[in-house]
PDB file of C-alpha atoms in Angstrom:
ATOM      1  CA  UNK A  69      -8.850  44.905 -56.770  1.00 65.00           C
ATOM      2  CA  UNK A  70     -12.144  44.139 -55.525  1.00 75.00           C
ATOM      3  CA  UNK A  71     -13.112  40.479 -53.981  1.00 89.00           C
ATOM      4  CA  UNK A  72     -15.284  37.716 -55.205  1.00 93.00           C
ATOM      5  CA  UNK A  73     -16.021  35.121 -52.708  1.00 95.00           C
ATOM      6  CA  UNK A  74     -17.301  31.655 -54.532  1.00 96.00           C
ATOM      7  CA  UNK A  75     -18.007  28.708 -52.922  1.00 96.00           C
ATOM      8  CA  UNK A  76     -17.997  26.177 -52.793  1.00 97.00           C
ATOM      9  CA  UNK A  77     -14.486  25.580 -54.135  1.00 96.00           C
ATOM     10  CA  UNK A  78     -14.917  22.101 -55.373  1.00 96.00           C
ATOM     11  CA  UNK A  79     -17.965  19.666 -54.998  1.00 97.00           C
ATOM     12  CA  UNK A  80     -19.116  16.539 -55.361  1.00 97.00           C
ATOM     13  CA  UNK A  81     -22.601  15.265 -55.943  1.00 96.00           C
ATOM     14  CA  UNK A  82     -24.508  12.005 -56.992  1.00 97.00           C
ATOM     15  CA  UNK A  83     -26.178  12.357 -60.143  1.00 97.00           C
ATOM     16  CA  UNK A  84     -29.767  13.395 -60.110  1.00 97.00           C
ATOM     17  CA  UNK A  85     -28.931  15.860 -57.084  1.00 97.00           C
ATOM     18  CA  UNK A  86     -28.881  19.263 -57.125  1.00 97.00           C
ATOM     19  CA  UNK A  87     -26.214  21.737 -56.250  1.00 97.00           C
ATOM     20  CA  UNK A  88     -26.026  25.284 -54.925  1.00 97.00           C
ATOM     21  CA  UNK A  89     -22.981  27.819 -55.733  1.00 97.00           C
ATOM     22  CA  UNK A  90     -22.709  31.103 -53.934  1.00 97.00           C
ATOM     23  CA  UNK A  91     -20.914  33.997 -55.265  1.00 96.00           C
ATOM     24  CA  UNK A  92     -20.628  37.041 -52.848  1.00 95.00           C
ATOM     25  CA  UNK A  93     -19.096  40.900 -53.666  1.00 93.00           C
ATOM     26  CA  UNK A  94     -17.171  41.383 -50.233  1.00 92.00           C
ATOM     27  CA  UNK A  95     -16.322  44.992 -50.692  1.00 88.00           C
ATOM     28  CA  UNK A  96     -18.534  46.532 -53.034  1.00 89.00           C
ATOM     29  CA  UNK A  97     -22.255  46.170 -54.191  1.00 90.00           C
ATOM     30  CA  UNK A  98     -22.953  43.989 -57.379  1.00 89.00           C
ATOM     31  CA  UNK A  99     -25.180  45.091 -59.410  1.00 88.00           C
ATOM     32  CA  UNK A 100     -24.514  42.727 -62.294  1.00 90.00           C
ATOM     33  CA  UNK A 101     -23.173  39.132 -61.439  1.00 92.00           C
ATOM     34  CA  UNK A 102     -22.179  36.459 -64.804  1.00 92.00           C
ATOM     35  CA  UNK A 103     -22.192  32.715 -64.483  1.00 95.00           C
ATOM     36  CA  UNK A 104     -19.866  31.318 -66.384  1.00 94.00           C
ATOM     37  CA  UNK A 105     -19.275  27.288 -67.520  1.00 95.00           C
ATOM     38  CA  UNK A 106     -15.661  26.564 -68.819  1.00 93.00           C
ATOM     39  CA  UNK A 107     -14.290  23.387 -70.155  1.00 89.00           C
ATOM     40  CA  UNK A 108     -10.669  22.395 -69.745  1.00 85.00           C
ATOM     41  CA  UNK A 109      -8.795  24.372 -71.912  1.00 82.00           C
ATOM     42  CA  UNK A 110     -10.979  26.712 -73.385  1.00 85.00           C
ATOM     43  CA  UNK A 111     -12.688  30.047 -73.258  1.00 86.00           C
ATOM     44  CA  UNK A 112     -15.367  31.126 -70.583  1.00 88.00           C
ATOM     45  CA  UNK A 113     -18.843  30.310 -71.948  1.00 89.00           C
ATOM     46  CA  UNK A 114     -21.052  32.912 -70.838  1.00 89.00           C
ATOM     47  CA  UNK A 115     -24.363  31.122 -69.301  1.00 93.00           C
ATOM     48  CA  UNK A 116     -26.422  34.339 -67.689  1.00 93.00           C
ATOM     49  CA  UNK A 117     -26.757  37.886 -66.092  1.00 90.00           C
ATOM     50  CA  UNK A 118     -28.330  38.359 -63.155  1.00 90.00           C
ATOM     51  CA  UNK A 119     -29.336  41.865 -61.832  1.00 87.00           C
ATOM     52  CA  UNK A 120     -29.561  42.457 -58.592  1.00 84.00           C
ATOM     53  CA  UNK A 121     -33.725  41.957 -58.250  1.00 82.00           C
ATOM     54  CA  UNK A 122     -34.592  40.690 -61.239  1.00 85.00           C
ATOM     55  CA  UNK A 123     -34.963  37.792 -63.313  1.00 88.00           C
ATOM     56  CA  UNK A 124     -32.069  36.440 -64.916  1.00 92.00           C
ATOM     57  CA  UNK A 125     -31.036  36.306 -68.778  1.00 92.00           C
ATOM     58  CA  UNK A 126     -30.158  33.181 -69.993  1.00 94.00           C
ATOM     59  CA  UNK A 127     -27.833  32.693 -73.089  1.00 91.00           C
ATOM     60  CA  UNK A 128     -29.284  31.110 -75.960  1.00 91.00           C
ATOM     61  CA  UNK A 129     -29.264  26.947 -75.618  1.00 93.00           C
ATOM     62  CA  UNK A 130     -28.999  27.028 -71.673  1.00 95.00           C
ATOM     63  CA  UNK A 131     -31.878  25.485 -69.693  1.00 94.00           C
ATOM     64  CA  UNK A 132     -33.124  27.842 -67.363  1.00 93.00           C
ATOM     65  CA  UNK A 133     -35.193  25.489 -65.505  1.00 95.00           C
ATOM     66  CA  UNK A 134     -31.776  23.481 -64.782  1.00 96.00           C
ATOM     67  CA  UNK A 135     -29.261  25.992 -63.930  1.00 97.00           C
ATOM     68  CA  UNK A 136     -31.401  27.980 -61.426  1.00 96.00           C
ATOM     69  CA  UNK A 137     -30.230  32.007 -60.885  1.00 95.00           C
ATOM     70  CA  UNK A 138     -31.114  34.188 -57.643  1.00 91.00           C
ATOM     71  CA  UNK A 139     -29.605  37.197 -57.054  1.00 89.00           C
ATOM     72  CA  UNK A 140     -31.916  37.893 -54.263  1.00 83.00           C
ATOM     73  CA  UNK A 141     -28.752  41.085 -53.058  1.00 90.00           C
ATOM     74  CA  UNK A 142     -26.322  43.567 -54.168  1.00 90.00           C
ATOM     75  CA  UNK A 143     -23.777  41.364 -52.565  1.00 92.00           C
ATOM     76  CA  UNK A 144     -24.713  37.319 -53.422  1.00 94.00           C
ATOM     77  CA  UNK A 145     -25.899  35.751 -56.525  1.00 94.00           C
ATOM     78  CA  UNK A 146     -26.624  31.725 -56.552  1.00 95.00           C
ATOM     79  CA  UNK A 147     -26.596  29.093 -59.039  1.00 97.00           C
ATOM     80  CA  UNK A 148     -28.045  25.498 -58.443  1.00 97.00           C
ATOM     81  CA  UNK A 149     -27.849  22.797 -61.053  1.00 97.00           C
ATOM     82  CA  UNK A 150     -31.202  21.449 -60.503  1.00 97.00           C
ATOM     83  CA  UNK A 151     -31.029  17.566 -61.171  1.00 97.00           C
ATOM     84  CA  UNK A 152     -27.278  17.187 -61.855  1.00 97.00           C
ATOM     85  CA  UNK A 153     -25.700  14.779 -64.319  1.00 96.00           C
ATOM     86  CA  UNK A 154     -22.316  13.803 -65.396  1.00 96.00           C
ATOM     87  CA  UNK A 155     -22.322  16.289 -68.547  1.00 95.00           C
ATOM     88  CA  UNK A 156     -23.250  19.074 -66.090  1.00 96.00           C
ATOM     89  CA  UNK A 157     -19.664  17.973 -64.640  1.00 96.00           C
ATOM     90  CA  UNK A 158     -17.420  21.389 -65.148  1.00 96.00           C
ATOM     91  CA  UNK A 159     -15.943  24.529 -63.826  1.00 96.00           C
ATOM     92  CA  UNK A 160     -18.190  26.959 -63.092  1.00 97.00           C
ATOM     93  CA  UNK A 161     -17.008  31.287 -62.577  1.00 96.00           C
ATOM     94  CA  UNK A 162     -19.079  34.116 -61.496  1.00 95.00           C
ATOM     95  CA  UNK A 163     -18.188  37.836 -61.961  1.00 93.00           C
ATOM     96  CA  UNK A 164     -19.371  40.769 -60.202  1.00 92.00           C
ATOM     97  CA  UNK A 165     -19.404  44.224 -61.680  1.00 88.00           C
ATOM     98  CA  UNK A 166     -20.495  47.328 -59.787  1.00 85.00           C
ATOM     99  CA  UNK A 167     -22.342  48.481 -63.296  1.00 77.00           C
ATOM    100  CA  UNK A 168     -22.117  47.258 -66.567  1.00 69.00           C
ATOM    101  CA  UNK A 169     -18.757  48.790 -68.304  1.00 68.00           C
ATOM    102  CA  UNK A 170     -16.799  49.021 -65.465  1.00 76.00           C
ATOM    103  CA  UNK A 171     -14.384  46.385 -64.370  1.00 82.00           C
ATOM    104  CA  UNK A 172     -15.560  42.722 -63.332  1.00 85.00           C
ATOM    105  CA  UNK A 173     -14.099  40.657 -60.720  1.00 90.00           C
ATOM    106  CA  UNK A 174     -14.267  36.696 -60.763  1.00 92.00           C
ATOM    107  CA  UNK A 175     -14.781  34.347 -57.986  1.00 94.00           C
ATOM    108  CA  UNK A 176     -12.306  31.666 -57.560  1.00 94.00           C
ATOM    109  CA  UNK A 177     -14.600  29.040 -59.826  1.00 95.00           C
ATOM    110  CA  UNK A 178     -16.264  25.675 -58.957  1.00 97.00           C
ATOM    111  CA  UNK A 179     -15.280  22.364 -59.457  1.00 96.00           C
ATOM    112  CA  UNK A 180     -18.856  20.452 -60.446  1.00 97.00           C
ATOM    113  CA  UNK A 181     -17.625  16.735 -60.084  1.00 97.00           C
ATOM    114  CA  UNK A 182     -21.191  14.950 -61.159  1.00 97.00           C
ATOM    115  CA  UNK A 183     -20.556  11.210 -60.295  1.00 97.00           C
TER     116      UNK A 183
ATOM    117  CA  UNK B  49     -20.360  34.990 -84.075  1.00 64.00           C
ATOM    118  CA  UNK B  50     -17.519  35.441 -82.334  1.00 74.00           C
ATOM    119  CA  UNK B  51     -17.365  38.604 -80.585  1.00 87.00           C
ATOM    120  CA  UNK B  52     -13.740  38.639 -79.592  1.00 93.00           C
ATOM    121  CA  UNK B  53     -11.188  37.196 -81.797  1.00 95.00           C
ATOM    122  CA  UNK B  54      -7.956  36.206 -79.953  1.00 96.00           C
ATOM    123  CA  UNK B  55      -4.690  34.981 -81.317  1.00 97.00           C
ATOM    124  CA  UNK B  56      -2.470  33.058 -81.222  1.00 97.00           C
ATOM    125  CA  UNK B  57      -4.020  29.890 -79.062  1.00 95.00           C
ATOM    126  CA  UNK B  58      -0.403  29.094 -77.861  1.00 96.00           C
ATOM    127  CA  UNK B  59       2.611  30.860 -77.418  1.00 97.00           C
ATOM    128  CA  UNK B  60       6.072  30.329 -76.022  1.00 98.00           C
ATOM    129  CA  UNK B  61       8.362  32.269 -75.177  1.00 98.00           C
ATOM    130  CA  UNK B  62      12.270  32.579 -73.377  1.00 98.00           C
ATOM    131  CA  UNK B  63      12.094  34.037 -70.400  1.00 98.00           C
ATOM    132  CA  UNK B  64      13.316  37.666 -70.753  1.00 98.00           C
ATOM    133  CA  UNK B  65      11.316  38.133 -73.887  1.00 98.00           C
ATOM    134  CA  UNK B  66       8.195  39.805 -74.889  1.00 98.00           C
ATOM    135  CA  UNK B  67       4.784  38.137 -75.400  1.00 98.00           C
ATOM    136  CA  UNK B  68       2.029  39.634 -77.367  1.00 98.00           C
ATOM    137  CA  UNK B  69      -1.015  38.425 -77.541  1.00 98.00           C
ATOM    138  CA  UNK B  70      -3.921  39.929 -80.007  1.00 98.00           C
ATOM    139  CA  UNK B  71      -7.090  40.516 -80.322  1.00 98.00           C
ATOM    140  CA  UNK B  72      -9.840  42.082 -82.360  1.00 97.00           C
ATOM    141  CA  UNK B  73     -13.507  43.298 -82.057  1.00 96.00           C
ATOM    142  CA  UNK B  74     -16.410  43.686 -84.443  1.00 91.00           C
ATOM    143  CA  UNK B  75     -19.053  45.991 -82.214  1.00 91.00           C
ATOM    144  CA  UNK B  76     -17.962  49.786 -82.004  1.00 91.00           C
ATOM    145  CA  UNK B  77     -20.300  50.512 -79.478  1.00 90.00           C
ATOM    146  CA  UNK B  78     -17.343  48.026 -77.015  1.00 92.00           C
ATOM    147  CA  UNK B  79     -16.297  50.709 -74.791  1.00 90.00           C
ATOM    148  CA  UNK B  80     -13.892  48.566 -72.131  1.00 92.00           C
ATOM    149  CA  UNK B  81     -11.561  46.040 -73.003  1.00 95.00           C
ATOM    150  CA  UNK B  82      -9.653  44.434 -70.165  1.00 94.00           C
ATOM    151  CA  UNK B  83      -6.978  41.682 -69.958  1.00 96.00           C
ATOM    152  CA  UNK B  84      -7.416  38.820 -67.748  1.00 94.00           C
ATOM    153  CA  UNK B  85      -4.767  36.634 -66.211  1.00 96.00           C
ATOM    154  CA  UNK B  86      -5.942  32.597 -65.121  1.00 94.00           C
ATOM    155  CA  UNK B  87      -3.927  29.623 -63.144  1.00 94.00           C
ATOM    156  CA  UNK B  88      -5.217  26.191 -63.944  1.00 90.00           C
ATOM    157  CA  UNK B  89      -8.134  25.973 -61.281  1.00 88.00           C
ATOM    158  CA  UNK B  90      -8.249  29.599 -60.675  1.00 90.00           C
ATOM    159  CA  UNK B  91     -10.722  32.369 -61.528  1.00 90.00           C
ATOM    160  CA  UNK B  92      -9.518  34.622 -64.048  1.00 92.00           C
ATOM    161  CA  UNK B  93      -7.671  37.762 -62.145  1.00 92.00           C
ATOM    162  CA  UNK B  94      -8.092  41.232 -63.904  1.00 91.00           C
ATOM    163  CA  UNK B  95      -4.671  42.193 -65.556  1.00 94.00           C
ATOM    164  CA  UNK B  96      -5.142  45.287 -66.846  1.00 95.00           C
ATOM    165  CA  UNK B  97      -8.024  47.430 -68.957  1.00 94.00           C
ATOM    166  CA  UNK B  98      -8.008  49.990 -70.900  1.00 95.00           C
ATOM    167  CA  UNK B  99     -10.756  52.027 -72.338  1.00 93.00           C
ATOM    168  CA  UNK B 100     -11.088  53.661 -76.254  1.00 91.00           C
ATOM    169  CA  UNK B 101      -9.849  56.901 -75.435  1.00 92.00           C
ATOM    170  CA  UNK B 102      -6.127  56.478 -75.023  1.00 94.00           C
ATOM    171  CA  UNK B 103      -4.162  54.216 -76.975  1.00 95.00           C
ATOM    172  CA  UNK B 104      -1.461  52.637 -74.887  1.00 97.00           C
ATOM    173  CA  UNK B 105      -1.985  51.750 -71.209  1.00 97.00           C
ATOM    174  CA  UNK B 106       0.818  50.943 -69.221  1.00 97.00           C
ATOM    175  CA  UNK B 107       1.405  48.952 -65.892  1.00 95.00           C
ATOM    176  CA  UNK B 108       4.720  47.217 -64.242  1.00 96.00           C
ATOM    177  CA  UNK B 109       5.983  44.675 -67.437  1.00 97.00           C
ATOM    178  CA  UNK B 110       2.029  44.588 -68.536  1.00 97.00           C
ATOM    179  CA  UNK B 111       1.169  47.261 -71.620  1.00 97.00           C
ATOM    180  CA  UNK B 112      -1.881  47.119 -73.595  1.00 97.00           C
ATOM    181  CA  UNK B 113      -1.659  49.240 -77.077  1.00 97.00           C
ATOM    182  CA  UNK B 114      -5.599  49.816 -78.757  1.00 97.00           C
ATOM    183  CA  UNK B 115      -5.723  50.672 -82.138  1.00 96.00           C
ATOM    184  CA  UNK B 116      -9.574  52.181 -82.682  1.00 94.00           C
ATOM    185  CA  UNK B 117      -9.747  52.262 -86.562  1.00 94.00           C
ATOM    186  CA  UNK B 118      -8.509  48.917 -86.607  1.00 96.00           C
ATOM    187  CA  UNK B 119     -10.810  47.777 -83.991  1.00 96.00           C
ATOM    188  CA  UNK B 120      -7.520  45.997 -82.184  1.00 97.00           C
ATOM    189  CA  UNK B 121      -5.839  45.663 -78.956  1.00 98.00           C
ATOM    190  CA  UNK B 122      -3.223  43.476 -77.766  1.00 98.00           C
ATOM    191  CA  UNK B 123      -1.074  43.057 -74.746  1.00 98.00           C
ATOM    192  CA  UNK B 124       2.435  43.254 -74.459  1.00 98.00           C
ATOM    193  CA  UNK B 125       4.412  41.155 -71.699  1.00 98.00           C
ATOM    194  CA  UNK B 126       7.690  42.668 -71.039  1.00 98.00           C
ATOM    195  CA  UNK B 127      10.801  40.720 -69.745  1.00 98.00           C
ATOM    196  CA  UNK B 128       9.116  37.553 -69.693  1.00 98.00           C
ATOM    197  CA  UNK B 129       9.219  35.267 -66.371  1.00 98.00           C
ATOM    198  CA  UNK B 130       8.258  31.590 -66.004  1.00 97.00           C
ATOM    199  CA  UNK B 131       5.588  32.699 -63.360  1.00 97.00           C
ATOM    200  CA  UNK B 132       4.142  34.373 -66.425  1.00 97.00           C
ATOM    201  CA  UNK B 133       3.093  30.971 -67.536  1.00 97.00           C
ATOM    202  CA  UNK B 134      -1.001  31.288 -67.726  1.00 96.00           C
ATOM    203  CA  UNK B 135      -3.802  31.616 -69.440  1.00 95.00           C
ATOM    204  CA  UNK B 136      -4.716  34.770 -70.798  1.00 97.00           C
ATOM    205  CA  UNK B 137      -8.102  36.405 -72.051  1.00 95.00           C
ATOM    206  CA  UNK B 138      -9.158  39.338 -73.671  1.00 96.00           C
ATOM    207  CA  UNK B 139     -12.444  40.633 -73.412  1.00 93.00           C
ATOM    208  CA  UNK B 140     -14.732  43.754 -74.435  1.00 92.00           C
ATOM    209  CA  UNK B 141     -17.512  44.896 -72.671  1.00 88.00           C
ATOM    210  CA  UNK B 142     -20.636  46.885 -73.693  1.00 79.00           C
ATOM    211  CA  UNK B 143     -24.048  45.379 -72.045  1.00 74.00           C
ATOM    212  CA  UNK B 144     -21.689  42.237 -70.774  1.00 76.00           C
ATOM    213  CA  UNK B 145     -18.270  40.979 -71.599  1.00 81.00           C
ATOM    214  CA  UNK B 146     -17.144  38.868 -74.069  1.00 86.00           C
ATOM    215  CA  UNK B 147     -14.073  37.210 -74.127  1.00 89.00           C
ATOM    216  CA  UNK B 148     -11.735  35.623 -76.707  1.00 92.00           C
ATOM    217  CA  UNK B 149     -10.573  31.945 -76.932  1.00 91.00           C
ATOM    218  CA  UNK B 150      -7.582  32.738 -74.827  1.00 93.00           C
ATOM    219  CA  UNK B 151      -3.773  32.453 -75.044  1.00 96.00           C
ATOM    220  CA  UNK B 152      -1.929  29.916 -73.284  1.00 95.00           C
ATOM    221  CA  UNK B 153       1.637  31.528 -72.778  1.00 97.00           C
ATOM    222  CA  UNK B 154       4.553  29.016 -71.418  1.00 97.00           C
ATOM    223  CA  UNK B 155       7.683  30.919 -70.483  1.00 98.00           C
ATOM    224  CA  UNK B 156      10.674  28.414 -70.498  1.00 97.00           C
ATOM    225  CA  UNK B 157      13.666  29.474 -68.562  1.00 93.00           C
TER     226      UNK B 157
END
């Protein structure tokens, strides 16, 4: 299958920093990428889309102005968690999808360690 | 509203036998449902997908059967191995996929 390159793996930050995660498409061009926040043990919460170009789409109750999406290419998509806390503290997934319908491809997730 | 209903939450299973894991959909206009496959720590890993227009997809131990009228899918583990042990999701895509709860399937030896 296709690759999704996220990085950083894991990461630590002090509270009140902010953090950037990169999620590349290494063999195909992405026109949709998905962030994704998931708690131990349970289900992928869906937190936006991102075309390639434009503004993203936030899901309903997620702050815009504090996860920050840029999917400035076809091939890389970037979240940063503007002004991080310990409740931003989770594992965060992208997925890349050549066009909507088709299959997606996750990254290997992010380990958000707020501290 | 859930989307993507997804049962059971846990399931075990001997090694050698068959897991199934179900799911169900509300929207019609769903026109991919695939089956992903996560490791504690890991990204989910696409497993298998199938699309409304056949009603059993098949690959290695891994068979999904789709039932349209009933708006249900499932998958079907065959021979059962302790490196089977995951997390698994179902999911349905339209404008962007949504996934169930997920299935935590222990093989014991």
């Amino acid at each position: 299958g296709a690759v999704v390159s996220q990085h950083p793996s894991w990461v630590i930050c002090k509270s009140g920093t902010s953090v950037k995660i990169e999620c590349r498409s290494l063999d195909f061009q992405a026109t949709t990428m998905f962030w994704y926040r998931q708690f131990p043990k349970q289900s992928l919460m869906l937190m936006a889309t991102s075309n390639e170009g434009s503004k993203a789409t936030y899901e309903q109750g997620v702050e815009k102005d504090k996860f920050l999406i840029n999917h400035a290419s076809l091939t890389l998509s970037t979240l940063t968690v503007t002004s991080a806390h310990p409740e931003d503290s989770s594992f965060y997934i992208c997925s890349a999808t050549q066009s909507i319908g088709t299959e997606a491809f996750f990254g290997q997730g992010t380990r958000l360690t707020v501290v | 509203q859930q989307q993507v209903k997804q049962s059971p939450q846990s399931l075990i299973v001997q090694k050698g036998g068959i897991s199934i894991i179900n799911c169900a959909y509300e929207n019609t206009a769903f026109d991919y449902f695939p089956w992903y496959q996560q490791f504690p720590g890991k990204g989910p890993a696409l497993l298998i997908a199938i699309r409304p227009d056949v009603s059993e997809k098949k690959e290695g131990r891994f068979t999904i059967s789709f039932n349209k009228s009933a708006k249900q899918f499932s998958l079907h583990i065959m021979d059962s191995q302790p490196g089977d042990s995951a997390t698994y999701f179902c999911a349905a895509s339209g404008n962007q996929f949504y996934f169930g709860t997920g299935t935590s399937l222990t093989v014991i030896p």
